[in-house]
Amino acid sequence: MWLVSLLLSFFIIITPSSNFICDGDQLKATIRNNLNGDFSITNDLENIDEGAFVVLDWRDIKLMLPVTFNVGEISFTDKKWLWSYQDNENGLYKDNPRLLERLPSGGVVEHLCHVM
């Protein structure tokens, strides 16, 4: 029985939520793999393929951000917006992903997010 509990806890560790609160408003994040053109939804951060992208629905903003190819990171960006579950500095933070916005002035705003 302890083996089943251990396996389930491992599964929970790598499976992020898709519903967050960012700066007080609900955000829905959907990760889709698209290497083969099938747009399949994945909830496993270990199973993101090279064609993956995340769809973010937040406030009046709808974004589709492609996966980055930075070693040791699980992130998506279009160079204006960044959605990240893991980086080299902070490690894995799937329950508090980072949402960064680059402003026209060149500054960066970090929107605080956490699991609902």
PDB file of C-alpha atoms in Angstrom:
ATOM      1  CA  MET A   1       0.000   0.000   0.000  1.00  0.00           C
ATOM      2  CA  TRP A   2       2.849   2.402   0.784  1.00  0.00           C
ATOM      3  CA  LEU A   3       4.173   1.839  -2.735  1.00  0.00           C
ATOM      4  CA  VAL A   4       0.866   2.978  -4.256  1.00  0.00           C
ATOM      5  CA  SER A   5       0.896   6.078  -2.024  1.00  0.00           C
ATOM      6  CA  LEU A   6       4.454   6.846  -3.049  1.00  0.00           C
ATOM      7  CA  LEU A   7       3.649   6.498  -6.756  1.00  0.00           C
ATOM      8  CA  LEU A   8       0.547   8.687  -6.417  1.00  0.00           C
ATOM      9  CA  SER A   9       2.471  11.370  -4.552  1.00  0.00           C
ATOM     10  CA  PHE A  10       5.092  11.365  -7.328  1.00  0.00           C
ATOM     11  CA  PHE A  11       2.327  11.782  -9.914  1.00  0.00           C
ATOM     12  CA  ILE A  12       0.902  14.723  -7.977  1.00  0.00           C
ATOM     13  CA  ILE A  13       4.341  16.352  -7.778  1.00  0.00           C
ATOM     14  CA  ILE A  14       4.764  16.606 -11.560  1.00  0.00           C
ATOM     15  CA  THR A  15       1.129  17.381 -12.394  1.00  0.00           C
ATOM     16  CA  PRO A  16       0.391  21.098 -12.169  1.00  0.00           C
ATOM     17  CA  SER A  17      -3.013  22.587 -11.574  1.00  0.00           C
ATOM     18  CA  SER A  18      -4.643  24.364 -14.481  1.00  0.00           C
ATOM     19  CA  ASN A  19      -6.476  26.936 -12.328  1.00  0.00           C
ATOM     20  CA  PHE A  20      -4.640  29.773 -10.620  1.00  0.00           C
ATOM     21  CA  ILE A  21      -5.239  33.139  -9.038  1.00  0.00           C
ATOM     22  CA  CYS A  22      -2.922  35.791 -10.517  1.00  0.00           C
ATOM     23  CA  ASP A  23      -3.039  39.280  -9.015  1.00  0.00           C
ATOM     24  CA  GLY A  24      -6.479  38.493  -7.585  1.00  0.00           C
ATOM     25  CA  ASP A  25      -8.059  37.223 -10.834  1.00  0.00           C
ATOM     26  CA  GLN A  26      -8.622  33.673 -12.035  1.00  0.00           C
ATOM     27  CA  LEU A  27      -6.210  32.350 -14.679  1.00  0.00           C
ATOM     28  CA  LYS A  28      -6.680  29.098 -16.606  1.00  0.00           C
ATOM     29  CA  ALA A  29      -3.553  27.479 -18.068  1.00  0.00           C
ATOM     30  CA  THR A  30      -3.796  24.628 -20.578  1.00  0.00           C
ATOM     31  CA  ILE A  31      -0.649  22.924 -21.868  1.00  0.00           C
ATOM     32  CA  ARG A  32      -0.932  21.293 -25.280  1.00  0.00           C
ATOM     33  CA  ASN A  33       1.615  19.112 -27.027  1.00  0.00           C
ATOM     34  CA  ASN A  34       1.712  19.562 -30.782  1.00  0.00           C
ATOM     35  CA  LEU A  35       4.791  17.811 -32.118  1.00  0.00           C
ATOM     36  CA  ASN A  36       2.576  15.582 -34.290  1.00  0.00           C
ATOM     37  CA  GLY A  37      -0.139  18.148 -34.978  1.00  0.00           C
ATOM     38  CA  ASP A  38      -2.599  16.563 -32.551  1.00  0.00           C
ATOM     39  CA  PHE A  39      -2.892  19.458 -30.028  1.00  0.00           C
ATOM     40  CA  SER A  40      -3.207  16.930 -27.174  1.00  0.00           C
ATOM     41  CA  ILE A  41      -3.633  18.303 -23.663  1.00  0.00           C
ATOM     42  CA  THR A  42      -0.964  17.248 -21.186  1.00  0.00           C
ATOM     43  CA  ASN A  43      -0.989  17.695 -17.430  1.00  0.00           C
ATOM     44  CA  ASP A  44       2.439  16.134 -16.959  1.00  0.00           C
ATOM     45  CA  LEU A  45       5.358  18.565 -16.825  1.00  0.00           C
ATOM     46  CA  GLU A  46       7.697  15.674 -17.646  1.00  0.00           C
ATOM     47  CA  ASN A  47       5.773  14.999 -20.886  1.00  0.00           C
ATOM     48  CA  ILE A  48       6.054  18.339 -22.691  1.00  0.00           C
ATOM     49  CA  ASP A  49       7.214  17.907 -26.289  1.00  0.00           C
ATOM     50  CA  GLU A  50       9.096  20.235 -28.634  1.00  0.00           C
ATOM     51  CA  GLY A  51       5.905  21.573 -30.232  1.00  0.00           C
ATOM     52  CA  ALA A  52       4.177  22.332 -26.933  1.00  0.00           C
ATOM     53  CA  PHE A  53       2.497  25.587 -26.036  1.00  0.00           C
ATOM     54  CA  VAL A  54       0.435  26.916 -23.148  1.00  0.00           C
ATOM     55  CA  VAL A  55      -2.878  28.726 -23.545  1.00  0.00           C
ATOM     56  CA  LEU A  56      -3.492  31.307 -20.816  1.00  0.00           C
ATOM     57  CA  ASP A  57      -6.927  32.798 -20.238  1.00  0.00           C
ATOM     58  CA  TRP A  58      -6.674  35.653 -17.728  1.00  0.00           C
ATOM     59  CA  ARG A  59      -8.739  38.808 -17.355  1.00  0.00           C
ATOM     60  CA  ASP A  60      -9.414  39.984 -20.928  1.00  0.00           C
ATOM     61  CA  ILE A  61      -6.125  38.473 -22.107  1.00  0.00           C
ATOM     62  CA  LYS A  62      -5.858  35.250 -24.085  1.00  0.00           C
ATOM     63  CA  LEU A  63      -2.314  34.119 -24.831  1.00  0.00           C
ATOM     64  CA  MET A  64      -0.765  31.181 -26.655  1.00  0.00           C
ATOM     65  CA  LEU A  65       2.902  30.926 -25.652  1.00  0.00           C
ATOM     66  CA  PRO A  66       5.338  28.426 -27.228  1.00  0.00           C
ATOM     67  CA  VAL A  67       7.620  26.290 -25.081  1.00  0.00           C
ATOM     68  CA  THR A  68      11.155  27.566 -24.525  1.00  0.00           C
ATOM     69  CA  PHE A  69      14.121  25.334 -25.082  1.00  0.00           C
ATOM     70  CA  ASN A  70      16.188  26.485 -22.112  1.00  0.00           C
ATOM     71  CA  VAL A  71      17.916  23.546 -20.432  1.00  0.00           C
ATOM     72  CA  GLY A  72      16.607  22.909 -16.911  1.00  0.00           C
ATOM     73  CA  GLU A  73      13.518  25.091 -17.371  1.00  0.00           C
ATOM     74  CA  ILE A  74       9.828  24.456 -17.937  1.00  0.00           C
ATOM     75  CA  SER A  75       8.637  27.716 -19.413  1.00  0.00           C
ATOM     76  CA  PHE A  76       6.725  29.268 -22.291  1.00  0.00           C
ATOM     77  CA  THR A  77       7.293  32.700 -23.823  1.00  0.00           C
ATOM     78  CA  ASP A  78       6.592  34.978 -26.759  1.00  0.00           C
ATOM     79  CA  LYS A  79       9.283  37.450 -25.552  1.00  0.00           C
ATOM     80  CA  LYS A  80       6.573  39.752 -24.136  1.00  0.00           C
ATOM     81  CA  TRP A  81       4.922  37.267 -21.756  1.00  0.00           C
ATOM     82  CA  LEU A  82       6.592  34.442 -19.810  1.00  0.00           C
ATOM     83  CA  TRP A  83       4.781  31.590 -18.031  1.00  0.00           C
ATOM     84  CA  SER A  84       7.183  29.403 -16.064  1.00  0.00           C
ATOM     85  CA  TYR A  85       6.912  26.336 -13.796  1.00  0.00           C
ATOM     86  CA  GLN A  86      10.662  25.840 -13.312  1.00  0.00           C
ATOM     87  CA  ASP A  87      13.882  27.738 -13.823  1.00  0.00           C
ATOM     88  CA  ASN A  88      17.542  27.194 -13.049  1.00  0.00           C
ATOM     89  CA  GLU A  89      17.556  29.729 -10.197  1.00  0.00           C
ATOM     90  CA  ASN A  90      14.445  28.717  -8.231  1.00  0.00           C
ATOM     91  CA  GLY A  91      13.881  25.082  -9.221  1.00  0.00           C
ATOM     92  CA  LEU A  92      10.362  23.648  -9.569  1.00  0.00           C
ATOM     93  CA  TYR A  93       7.462  25.821  -8.385  1.00  0.00           C
ATOM     94  CA  LYS A  94       4.405  24.303 -10.061  1.00  0.00           C
ATOM     95  CA  ASP A  95       1.963  25.625  -7.419  1.00  0.00           C
ATOM     96  CA  ASN A  96       3.194  29.221  -7.798  1.00  0.00           C
ATOM     97  CA  PRO A  97       4.155  29.599 -11.453  1.00  0.00           C
ATOM     98  CA  ARG A  98       5.677  32.846 -12.649  1.00  0.00           C
ATOM     99  CA  LEU A  99       3.826  35.164 -15.005  1.00  0.00           C
ATOM    100  CA  LEU A 100       6.040  37.966 -16.275  1.00  0.00           C
ATOM    101  CA  GLU A 101       5.043  40.780 -18.627  1.00  0.00           C
ATOM    102  CA  ARG A 102       7.545  42.941 -20.506  1.00  0.00           C
ATOM    103  CA  LEU A 103       6.300  46.514 -20.791  1.00  0.00           C
ATOM    104  CA  PRO A 104       6.845  48.766 -23.850  1.00  0.00           C
ATOM    105  CA  SER A 105       9.287  50.793 -21.719  1.00  0.00           C
ATOM    106  CA  GLY A 106      11.449  47.664 -21.315  1.00  0.00           C
ATOM    107  CA  GLY A 107      10.513  47.136 -17.673  1.00  0.00           C
ATOM    108  CA  VAL A 108       9.173  43.820 -16.420  1.00  0.00           C
ATOM    109  CA  VAL A 109       6.133  43.254 -14.199  1.00  0.00           C
ATOM    110  CA  GLU A 110       5.764  39.999 -12.273  1.00  0.00           C
ATOM    111  CA  HIS A 111       2.147  39.003 -11.664  1.00  0.00           C
ATOM    112  CA  LEU A 112       1.848  36.933  -8.466  1.00  0.00           C
ATOM    113  CA  CYS A 113       0.159  33.584  -9.070  1.00  0.00           C
ATOM    114  CA  HIS A 114      -0.842  30.649  -6.887  1.00  0.00           C
ATOM    115  CA  VAL A 115      -3.051  27.571  -7.142  1.00  0.00           C
ATOM    116  CA  MET A 116      -6.748  28.178  -6.507  1.00  0.00           C
TER     117      MET A 116
END
